[in-house]
Short mmCIF file of C-alpha atoms and ligand atoms in Angstrom, two decimals:
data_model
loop_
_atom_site.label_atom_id
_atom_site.label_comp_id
_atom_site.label_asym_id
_atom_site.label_seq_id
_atom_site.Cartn_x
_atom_site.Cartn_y
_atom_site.Cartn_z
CA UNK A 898 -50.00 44.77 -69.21
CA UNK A 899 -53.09 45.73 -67.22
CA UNK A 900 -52.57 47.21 -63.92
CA UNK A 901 -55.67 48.20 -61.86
CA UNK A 902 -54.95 49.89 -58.61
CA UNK A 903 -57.17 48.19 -55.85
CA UNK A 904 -58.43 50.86 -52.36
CA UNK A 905 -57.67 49.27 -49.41
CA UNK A 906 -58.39 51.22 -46.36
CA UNK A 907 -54.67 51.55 -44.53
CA UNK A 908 -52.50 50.50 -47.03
CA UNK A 909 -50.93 53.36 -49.24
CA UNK A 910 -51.30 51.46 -52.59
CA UNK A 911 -51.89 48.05 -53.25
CA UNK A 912 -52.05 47.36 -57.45
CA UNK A 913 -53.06 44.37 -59.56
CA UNK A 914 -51.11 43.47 -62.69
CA UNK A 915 -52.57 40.75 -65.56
CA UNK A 916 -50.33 40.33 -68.37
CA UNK A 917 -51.68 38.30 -71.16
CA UNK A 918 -48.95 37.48 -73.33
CA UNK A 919 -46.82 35.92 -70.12
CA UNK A 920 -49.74 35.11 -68.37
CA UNK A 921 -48.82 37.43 -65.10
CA UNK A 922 -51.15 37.50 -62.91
CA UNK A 923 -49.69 39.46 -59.94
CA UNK A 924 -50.62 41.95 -57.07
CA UNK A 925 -47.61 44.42 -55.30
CA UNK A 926 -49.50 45.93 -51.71
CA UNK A 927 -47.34 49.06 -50.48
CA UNK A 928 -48.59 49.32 -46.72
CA UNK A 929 -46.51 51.98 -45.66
CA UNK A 930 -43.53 54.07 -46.52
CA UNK A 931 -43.49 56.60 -43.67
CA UNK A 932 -39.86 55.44 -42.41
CA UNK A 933 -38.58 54.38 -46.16
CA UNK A 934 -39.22 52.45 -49.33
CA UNK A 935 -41.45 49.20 -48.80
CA UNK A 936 -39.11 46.38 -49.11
CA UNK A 937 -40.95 43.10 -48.64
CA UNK A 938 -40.23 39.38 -50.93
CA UNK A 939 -41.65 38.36 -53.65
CA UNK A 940 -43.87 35.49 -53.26
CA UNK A 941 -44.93 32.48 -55.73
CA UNK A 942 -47.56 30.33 -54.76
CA UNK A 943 -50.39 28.58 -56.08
CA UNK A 944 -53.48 30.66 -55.47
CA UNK A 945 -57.09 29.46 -55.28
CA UNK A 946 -58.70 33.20 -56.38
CA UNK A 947 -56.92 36.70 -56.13
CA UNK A 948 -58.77 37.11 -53.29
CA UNK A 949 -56.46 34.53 -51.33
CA UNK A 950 -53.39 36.31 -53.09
CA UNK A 951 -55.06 39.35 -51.96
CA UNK A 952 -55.75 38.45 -48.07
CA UNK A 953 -51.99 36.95 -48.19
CA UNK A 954 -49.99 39.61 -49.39
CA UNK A 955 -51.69 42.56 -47.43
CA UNK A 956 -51.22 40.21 -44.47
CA UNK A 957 -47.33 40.04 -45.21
CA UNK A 958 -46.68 43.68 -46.20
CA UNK A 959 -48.33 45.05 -43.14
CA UNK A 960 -45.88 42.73 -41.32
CA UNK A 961 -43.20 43.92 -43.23
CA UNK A 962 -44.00 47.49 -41.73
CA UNK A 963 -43.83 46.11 -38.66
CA UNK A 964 -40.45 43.97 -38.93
CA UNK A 965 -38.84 46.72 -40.09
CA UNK A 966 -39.73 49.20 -38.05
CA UNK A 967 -38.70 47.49 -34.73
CA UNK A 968 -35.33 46.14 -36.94
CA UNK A 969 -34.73 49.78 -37.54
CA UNK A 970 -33.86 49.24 -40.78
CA UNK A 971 -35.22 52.88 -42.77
CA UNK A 972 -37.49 51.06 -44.75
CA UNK A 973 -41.20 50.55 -44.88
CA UNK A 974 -43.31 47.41 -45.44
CA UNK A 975 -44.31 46.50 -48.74
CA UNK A 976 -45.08 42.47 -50.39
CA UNK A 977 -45.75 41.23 -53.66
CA UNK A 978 -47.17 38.00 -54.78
CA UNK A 979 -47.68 35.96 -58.46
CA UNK A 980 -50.18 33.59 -58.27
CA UNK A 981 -48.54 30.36 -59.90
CA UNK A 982 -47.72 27.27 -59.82
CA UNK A 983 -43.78 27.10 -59.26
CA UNK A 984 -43.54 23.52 -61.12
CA UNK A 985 -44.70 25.12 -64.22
CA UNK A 986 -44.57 29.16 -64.41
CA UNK A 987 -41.23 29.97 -63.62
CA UNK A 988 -40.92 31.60 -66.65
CA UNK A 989 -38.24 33.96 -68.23
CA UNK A 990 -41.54 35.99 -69.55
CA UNK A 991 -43.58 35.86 -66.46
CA UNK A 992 -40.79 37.50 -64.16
CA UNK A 993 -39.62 40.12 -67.12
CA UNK A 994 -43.22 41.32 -66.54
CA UNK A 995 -43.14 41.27 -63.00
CA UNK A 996 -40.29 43.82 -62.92
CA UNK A 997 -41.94 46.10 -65.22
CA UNK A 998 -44.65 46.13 -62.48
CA UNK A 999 -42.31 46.56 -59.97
CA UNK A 1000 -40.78 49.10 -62.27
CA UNK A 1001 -43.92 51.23 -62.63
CA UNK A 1002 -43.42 51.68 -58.61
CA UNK A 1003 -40.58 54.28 -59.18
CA UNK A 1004 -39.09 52.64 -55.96
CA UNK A 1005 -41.72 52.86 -53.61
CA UNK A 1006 -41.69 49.06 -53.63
CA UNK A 1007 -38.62 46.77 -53.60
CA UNK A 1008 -38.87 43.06 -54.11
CA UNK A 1009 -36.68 40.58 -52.72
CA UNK A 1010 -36.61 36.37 -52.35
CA UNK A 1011 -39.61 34.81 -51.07
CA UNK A 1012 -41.14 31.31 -50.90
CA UNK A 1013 -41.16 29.61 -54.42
CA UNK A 1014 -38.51 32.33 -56.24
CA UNK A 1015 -34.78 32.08 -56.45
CA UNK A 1016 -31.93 34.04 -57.70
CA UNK A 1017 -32.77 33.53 -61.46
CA UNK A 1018 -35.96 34.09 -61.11
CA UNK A 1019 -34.68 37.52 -59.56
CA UNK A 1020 -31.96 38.28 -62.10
CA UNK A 1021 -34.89 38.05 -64.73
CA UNK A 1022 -36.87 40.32 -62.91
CA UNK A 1023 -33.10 42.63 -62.15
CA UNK A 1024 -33.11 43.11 -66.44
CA UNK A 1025 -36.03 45.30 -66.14
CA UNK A 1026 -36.00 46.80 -62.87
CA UNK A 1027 -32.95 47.81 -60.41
CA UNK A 1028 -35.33 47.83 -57.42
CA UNK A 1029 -34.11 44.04 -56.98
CA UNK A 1030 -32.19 43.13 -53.69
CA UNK A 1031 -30.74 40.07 -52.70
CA UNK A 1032 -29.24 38.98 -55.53
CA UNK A 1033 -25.71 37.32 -55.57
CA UNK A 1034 -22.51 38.75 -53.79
CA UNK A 1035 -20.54 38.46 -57.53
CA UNK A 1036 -23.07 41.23 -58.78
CA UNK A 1037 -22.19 43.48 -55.49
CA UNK A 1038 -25.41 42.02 -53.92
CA UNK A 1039 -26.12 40.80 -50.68
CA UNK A 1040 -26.55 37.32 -51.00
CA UNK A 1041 -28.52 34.48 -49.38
CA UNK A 1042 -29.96 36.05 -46.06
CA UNK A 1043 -29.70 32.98 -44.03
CA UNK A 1044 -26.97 32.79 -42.34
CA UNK A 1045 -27.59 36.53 -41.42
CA UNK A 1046 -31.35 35.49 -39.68
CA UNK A 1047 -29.61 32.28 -37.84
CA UNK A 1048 -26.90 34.72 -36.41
CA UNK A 1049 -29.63 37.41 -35.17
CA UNK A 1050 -31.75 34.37 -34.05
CA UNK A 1051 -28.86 33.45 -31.76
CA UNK A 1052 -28.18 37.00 -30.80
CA UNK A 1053 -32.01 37.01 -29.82
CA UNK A 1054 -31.07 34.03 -28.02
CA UNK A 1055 -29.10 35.96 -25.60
CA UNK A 1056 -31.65 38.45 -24.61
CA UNK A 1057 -34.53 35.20 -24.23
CA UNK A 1058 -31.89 33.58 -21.46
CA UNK A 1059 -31.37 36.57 -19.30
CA UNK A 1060 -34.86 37.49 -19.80
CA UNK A 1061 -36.26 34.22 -18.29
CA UNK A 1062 -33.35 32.20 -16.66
CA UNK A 1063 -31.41 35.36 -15.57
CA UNK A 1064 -28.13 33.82 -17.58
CA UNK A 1065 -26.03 34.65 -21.07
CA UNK A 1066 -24.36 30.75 -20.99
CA UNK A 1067 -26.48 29.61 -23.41
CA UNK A 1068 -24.68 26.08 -23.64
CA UNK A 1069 -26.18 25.75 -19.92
CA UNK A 1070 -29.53 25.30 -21.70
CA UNK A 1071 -31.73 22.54 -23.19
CA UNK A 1072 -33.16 23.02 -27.08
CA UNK A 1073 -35.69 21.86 -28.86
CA UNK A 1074 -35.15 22.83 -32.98
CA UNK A 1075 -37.83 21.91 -35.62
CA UNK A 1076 -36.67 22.13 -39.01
CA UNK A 1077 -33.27 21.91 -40.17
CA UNK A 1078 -33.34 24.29 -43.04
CA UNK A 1079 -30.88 26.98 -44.05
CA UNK A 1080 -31.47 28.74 -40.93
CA UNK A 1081 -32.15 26.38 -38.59
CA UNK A 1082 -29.39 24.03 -39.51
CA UNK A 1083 -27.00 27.07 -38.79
CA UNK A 1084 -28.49 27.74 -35.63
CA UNK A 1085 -28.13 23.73 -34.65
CA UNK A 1086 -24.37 24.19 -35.88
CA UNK A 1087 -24.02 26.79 -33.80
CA UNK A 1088 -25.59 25.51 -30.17
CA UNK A 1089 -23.69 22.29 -31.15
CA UNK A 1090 -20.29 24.04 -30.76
CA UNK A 1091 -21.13 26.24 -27.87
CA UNK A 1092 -21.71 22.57 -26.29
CA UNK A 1093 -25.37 23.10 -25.87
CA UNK A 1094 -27.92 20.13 -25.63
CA UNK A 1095 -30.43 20.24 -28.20
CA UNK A 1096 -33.25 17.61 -29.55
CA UNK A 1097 -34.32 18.20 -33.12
CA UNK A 1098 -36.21 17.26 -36.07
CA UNK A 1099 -37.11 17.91 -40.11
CA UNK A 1100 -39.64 15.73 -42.25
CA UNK A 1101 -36.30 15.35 -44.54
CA UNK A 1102 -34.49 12.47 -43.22
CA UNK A 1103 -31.70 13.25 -44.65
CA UNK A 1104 -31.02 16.51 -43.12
CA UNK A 1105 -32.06 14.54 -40.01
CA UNK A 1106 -29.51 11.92 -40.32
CA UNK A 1107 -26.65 14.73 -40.97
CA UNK A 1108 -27.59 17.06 -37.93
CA UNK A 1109 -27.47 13.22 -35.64
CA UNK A 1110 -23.68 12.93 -35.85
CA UNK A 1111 -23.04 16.52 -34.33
CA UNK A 1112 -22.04 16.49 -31.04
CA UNK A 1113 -24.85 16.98 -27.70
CA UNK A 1114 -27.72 17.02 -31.14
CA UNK A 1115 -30.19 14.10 -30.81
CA UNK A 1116 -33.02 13.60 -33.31
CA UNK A 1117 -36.95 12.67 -32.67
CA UNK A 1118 -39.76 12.12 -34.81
CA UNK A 1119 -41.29 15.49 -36.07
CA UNK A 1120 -44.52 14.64 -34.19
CA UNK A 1121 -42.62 14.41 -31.12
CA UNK A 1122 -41.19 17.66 -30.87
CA UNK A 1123 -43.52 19.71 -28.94
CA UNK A 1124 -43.40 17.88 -25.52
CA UNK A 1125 -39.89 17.29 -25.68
CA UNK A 1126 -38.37 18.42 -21.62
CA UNK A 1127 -36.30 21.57 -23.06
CA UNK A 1128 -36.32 24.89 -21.97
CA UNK A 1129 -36.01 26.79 -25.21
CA UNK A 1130 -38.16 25.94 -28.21
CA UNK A 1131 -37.28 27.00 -31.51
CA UNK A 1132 -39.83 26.92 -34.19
CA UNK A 1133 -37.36 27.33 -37.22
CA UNK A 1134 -39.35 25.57 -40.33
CA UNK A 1135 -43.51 26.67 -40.84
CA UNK A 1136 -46.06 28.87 -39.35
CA UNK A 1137 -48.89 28.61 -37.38
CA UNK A 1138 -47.10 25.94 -35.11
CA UNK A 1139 -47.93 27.81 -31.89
CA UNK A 1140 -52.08 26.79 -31.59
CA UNK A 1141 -54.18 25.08 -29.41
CA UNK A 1142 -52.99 21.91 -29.53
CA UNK A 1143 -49.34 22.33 -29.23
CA UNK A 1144 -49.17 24.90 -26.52
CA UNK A 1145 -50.73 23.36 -23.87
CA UNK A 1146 -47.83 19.96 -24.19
CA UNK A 1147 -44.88 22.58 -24.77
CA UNK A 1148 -42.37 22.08 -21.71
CA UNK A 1149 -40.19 24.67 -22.70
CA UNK A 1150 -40.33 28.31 -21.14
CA UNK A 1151 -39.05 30.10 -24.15
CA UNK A 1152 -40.21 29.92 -27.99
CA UNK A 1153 -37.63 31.63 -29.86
CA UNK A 1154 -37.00 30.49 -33.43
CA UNK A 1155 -36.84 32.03 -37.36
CA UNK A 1156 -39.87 30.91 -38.68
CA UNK A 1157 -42.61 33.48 -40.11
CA UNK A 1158 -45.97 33.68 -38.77
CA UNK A 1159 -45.59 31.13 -35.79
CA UNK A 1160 -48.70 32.30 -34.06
CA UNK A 1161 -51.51 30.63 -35.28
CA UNK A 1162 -53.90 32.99 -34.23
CA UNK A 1163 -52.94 36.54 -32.15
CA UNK A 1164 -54.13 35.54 -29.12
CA UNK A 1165 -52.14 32.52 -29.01
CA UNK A 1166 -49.83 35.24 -27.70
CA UNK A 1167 -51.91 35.07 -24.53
CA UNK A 1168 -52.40 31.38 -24.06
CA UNK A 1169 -48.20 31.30 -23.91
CA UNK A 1170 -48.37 34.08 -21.86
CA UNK A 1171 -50.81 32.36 -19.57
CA UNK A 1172 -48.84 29.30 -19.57
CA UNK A 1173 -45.90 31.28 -18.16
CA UNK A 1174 -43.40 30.59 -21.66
CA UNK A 1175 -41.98 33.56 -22.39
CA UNK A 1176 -42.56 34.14 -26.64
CA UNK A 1177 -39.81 36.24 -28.68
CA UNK A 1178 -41.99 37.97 -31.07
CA UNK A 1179 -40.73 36.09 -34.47
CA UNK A 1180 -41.12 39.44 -36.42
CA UNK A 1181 -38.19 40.92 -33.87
CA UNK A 1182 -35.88 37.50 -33.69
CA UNK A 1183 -36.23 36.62 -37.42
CA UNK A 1184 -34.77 40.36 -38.53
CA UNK A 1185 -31.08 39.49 -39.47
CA UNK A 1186 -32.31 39.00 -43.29
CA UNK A 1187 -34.19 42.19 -43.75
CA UNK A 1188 -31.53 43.77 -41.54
CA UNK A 1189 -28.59 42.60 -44.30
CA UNK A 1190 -30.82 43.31 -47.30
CA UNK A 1191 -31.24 46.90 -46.25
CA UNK A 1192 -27.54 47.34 -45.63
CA UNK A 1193 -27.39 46.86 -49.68
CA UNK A 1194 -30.33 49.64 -50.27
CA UNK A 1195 -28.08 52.18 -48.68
CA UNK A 1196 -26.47 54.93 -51.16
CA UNK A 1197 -23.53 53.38 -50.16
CA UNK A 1198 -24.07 50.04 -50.94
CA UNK A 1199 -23.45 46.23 -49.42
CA UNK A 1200 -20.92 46.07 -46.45
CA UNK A 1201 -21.11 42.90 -44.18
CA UNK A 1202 -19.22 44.68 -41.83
CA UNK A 1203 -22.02 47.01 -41.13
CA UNK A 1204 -25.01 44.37 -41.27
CA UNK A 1205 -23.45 41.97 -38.78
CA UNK A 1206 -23.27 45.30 -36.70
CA UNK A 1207 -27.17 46.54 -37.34
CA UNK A 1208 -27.68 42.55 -36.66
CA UNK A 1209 -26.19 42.38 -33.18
CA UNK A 1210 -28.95 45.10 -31.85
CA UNK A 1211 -31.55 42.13 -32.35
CA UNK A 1212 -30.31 41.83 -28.66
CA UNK A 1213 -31.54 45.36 -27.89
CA UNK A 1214 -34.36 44.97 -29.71
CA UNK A 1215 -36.02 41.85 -27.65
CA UNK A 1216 -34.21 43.46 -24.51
CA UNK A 1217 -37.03 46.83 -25.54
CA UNK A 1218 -40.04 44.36 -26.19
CA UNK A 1219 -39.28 42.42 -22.74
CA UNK A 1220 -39.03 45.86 -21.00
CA UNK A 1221 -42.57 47.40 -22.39
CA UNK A 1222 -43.70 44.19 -21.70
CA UNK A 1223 -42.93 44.28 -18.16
CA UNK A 1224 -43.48 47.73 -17.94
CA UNK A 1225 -47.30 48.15 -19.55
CA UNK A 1226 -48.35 44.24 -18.81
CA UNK A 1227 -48.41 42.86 -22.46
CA UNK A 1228 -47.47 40.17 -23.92
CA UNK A 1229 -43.84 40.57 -25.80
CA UNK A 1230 -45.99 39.89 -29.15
CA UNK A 1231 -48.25 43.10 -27.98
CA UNK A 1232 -45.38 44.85 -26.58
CA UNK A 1233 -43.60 44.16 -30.22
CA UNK A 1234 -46.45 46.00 -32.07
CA UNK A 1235 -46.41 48.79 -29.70
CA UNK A 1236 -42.70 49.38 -30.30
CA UNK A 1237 -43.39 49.51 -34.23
CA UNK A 1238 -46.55 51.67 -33.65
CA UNK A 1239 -44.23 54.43 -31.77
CA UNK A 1240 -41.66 54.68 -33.82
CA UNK A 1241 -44.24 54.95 -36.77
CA UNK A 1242 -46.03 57.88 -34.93
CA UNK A 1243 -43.04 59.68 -34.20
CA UNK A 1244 -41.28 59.59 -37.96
CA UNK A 1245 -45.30 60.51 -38.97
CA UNK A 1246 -45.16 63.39 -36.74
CA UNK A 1247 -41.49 64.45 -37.60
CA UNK A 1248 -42.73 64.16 -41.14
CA UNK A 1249 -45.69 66.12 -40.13
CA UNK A 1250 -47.86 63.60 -42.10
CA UNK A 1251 -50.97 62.49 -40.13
CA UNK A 1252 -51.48 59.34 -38.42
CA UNK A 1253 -52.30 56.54 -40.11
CA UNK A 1254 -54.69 54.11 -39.86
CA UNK A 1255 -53.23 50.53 -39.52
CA UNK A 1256 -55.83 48.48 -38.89
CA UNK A 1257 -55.51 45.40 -41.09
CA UNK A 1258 -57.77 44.76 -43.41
CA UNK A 1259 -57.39 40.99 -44.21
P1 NAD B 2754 -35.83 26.03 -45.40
O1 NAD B 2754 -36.85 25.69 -46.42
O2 NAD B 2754 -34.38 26.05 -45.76
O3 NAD B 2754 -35.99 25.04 -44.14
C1 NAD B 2754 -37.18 24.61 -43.59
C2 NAD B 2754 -36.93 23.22 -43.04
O4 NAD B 2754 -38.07 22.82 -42.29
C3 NAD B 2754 -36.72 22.16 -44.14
O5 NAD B 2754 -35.56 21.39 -43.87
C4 NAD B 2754 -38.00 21.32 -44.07
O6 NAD B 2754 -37.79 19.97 -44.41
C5 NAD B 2754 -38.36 21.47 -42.59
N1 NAD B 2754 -39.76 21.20 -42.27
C6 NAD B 2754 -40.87 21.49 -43.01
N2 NAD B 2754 -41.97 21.06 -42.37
C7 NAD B 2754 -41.55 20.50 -41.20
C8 NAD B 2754 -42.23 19.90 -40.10
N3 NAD B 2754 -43.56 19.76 -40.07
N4 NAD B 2754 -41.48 19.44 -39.07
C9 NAD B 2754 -40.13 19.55 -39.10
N5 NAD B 2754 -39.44 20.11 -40.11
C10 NAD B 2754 -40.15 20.58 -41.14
O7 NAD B 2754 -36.31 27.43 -44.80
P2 NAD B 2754 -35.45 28.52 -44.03
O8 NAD B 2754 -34.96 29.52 -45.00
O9 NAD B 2754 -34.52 27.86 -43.08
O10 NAD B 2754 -36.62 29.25 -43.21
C11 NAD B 2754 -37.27 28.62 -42.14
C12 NAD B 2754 -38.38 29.50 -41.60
O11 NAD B 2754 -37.83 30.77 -41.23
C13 NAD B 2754 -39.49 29.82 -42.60
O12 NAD B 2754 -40.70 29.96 -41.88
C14 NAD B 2754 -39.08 31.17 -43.17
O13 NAD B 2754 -40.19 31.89 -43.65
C15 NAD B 2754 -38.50 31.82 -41.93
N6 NAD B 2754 -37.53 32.88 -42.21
C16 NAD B 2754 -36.43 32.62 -42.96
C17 NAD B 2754 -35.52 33.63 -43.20
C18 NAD B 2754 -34.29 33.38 -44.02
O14 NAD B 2754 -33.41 34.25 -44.06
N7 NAD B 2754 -34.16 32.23 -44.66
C19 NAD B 2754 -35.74 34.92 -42.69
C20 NAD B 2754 -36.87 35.15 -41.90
C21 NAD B 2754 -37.76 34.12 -41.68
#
């Protein structure tokens, strides 16, 4: 295997790996390990040029920083991506050789489940490398992260209603939920029994039909579901679904949902701002995952105990972004980076390592 190691101003290593006899063709980016080891997913996807891979997963790992430094978890943000197609390379090979890459880390990076990879894929990767999380409970792992994100998303939930409609009854409010996944279908479940209103939608009709016979859950047409009347909307399925056609027909005055990215560009953060809709910073609501995969990097290992715990404070968390909001007049998505910036500058200067430069570079 080949690995070149690729400069990138701000990020503390960011290294290429082509392996001809699987055909791996793979790039790890450490951003930055000043609060812990870089813990970020692994990431399949069908790449145009490395470039693309390249711009994606420095993207994602400086995120990854950022998550978990306002999740407090004591780790730092790392990413790693295969370029692949995931109908044809999910191969026992191709992963083997990913984890000697990861491997050649020495545990500066640690991979995890990201779009296009599943457990196998990470058990093949676990045979040459232990810096594997999120594998299955049986193997003393922490499992499927999902129900762990819907449960901080609903947590977060808390802290969005007192924030804007001065109240913690959360069944007193109207939802809107699009996409009915793993974690959004738990968060449905959940509003559902607190007797909460909510309108939803998925492009799967199935999972559309199932969420239709809970009770106070109706379902619209996925084009529909921006200009519902609601007063919470929950982006819980792709990115880039807050832009500048669906924020000026939102009727909601809180975005608060799991899904990665939902921003399409930063200073959509503004234009909700402007529009008076108060945004949870998806980076800060979405934590629950990251929070329960770091429980299991711990000396002491996996406890659920202690992640539903750690996962509760995604309450405190928004509470902080709201405050330094209000405080310094920022939006929460601003006042979210700020948060993560501090507490980077003050483990730097406990560390007495300089500051950093963090300036992406994508
Ligand atoms: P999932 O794949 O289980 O669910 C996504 C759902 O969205 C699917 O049911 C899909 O049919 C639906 N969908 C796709 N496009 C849609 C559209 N245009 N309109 C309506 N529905 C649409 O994914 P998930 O694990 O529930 O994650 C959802 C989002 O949350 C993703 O953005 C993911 O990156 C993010 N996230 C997930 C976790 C986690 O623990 N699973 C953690 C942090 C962030």
């Amino acid at each position: 295997m080949k690995i070149r190691e690729v400069p990138v101003e701000g990020y503390e290593t960011v290294a290429v790996a082509e392996d001809p006899e699987s055909s791996l063709h793979a790039i790890i980016a450490i951003h930055d390990t000043t609060l812990g080891p870089a813990l970020g997913g692994l990431r399949l996807w069908k790449y145009e040029t490395e470039e693309d891979a390249l711009t994606d997963v420095l993207r994602l790992a400086r995120g990854m920083t950022y998550k978990s430094a306002c999740a407090n978890t004591g780790l730092g943000g790392g990413k790693a991506v295969i370029i692949g197609d995931s109908e044809t390379d999910l191969t026992e090979s191709r992963f083997r050789a990913m984890g000697r890459f990861v491997e050649t880390l020495g545990g500066r990076y640690i991979t995890a489940e990201d779009v296009g990879i599943g457990i196998r894929e990470l058990e093949w990767l676990r045979k040459e490398t232990r810096y594997v999380t999120g594998l299955s409970r049986r193997v003393g792992s922490s499992g499927n992260p999902s129900p762990f994100t819907a449960r901080g998303v609903i947590r977060g939930l808390f802290a969005c209603a007192e924030e804007r409609f001065g109240t913690s009854h959360l069944d007193r409010l109207r939802y809107t939920v699009q996409g009915l996944g793993q974690v959004g279908g738990d968060v449905v479940r959940c509003l559902s029994m607190l007797g909460a209103t909510v309108t939803v939608t998925d492009i799967n009709e199935e999972r559309c039909e199932e969420f239709a016979a809970l009770p106070g859950v109706e379902v619209v047409p996925a084009e529909e579901i921006y200009s519902v009347d609601c007063d919470v909307f929950m982006p819980c399925a792709l990115g880039g679904v807050l832009n500048d056609e669906t924020i000026p027909i939102l009727k909601a005055q809180v975005v608060a949902g799991c899904a990665n990215n939902q921003l399409l560009r930063s200073d959509h953060a503004d234009s909700l701002h402007a529009r008076g809709i108060l945004y949870a910073p998806d980076f800060i609501i979405n934590a629950g995952g990251i929070i329960n995969v770091s429980v299991e990097v711990r000396e002491e290992g996996y406890d659920e105990r202690t992640a539903v715990r750690k996962i509760e404070n995604i309450y405190d968390g928004l509470r902080e972004v709201f405050e330094t909001a209000r405080r310094e007049d920022l939006t929460p998505a601003k006042a979210a980076d700020r948060v993560a910036e501090f507490r980077l500058e003050q483990a730097r200067n406990r560390n007495g390592s300089p500051v950093k430069d963090t300036t992406p570079n994508s």
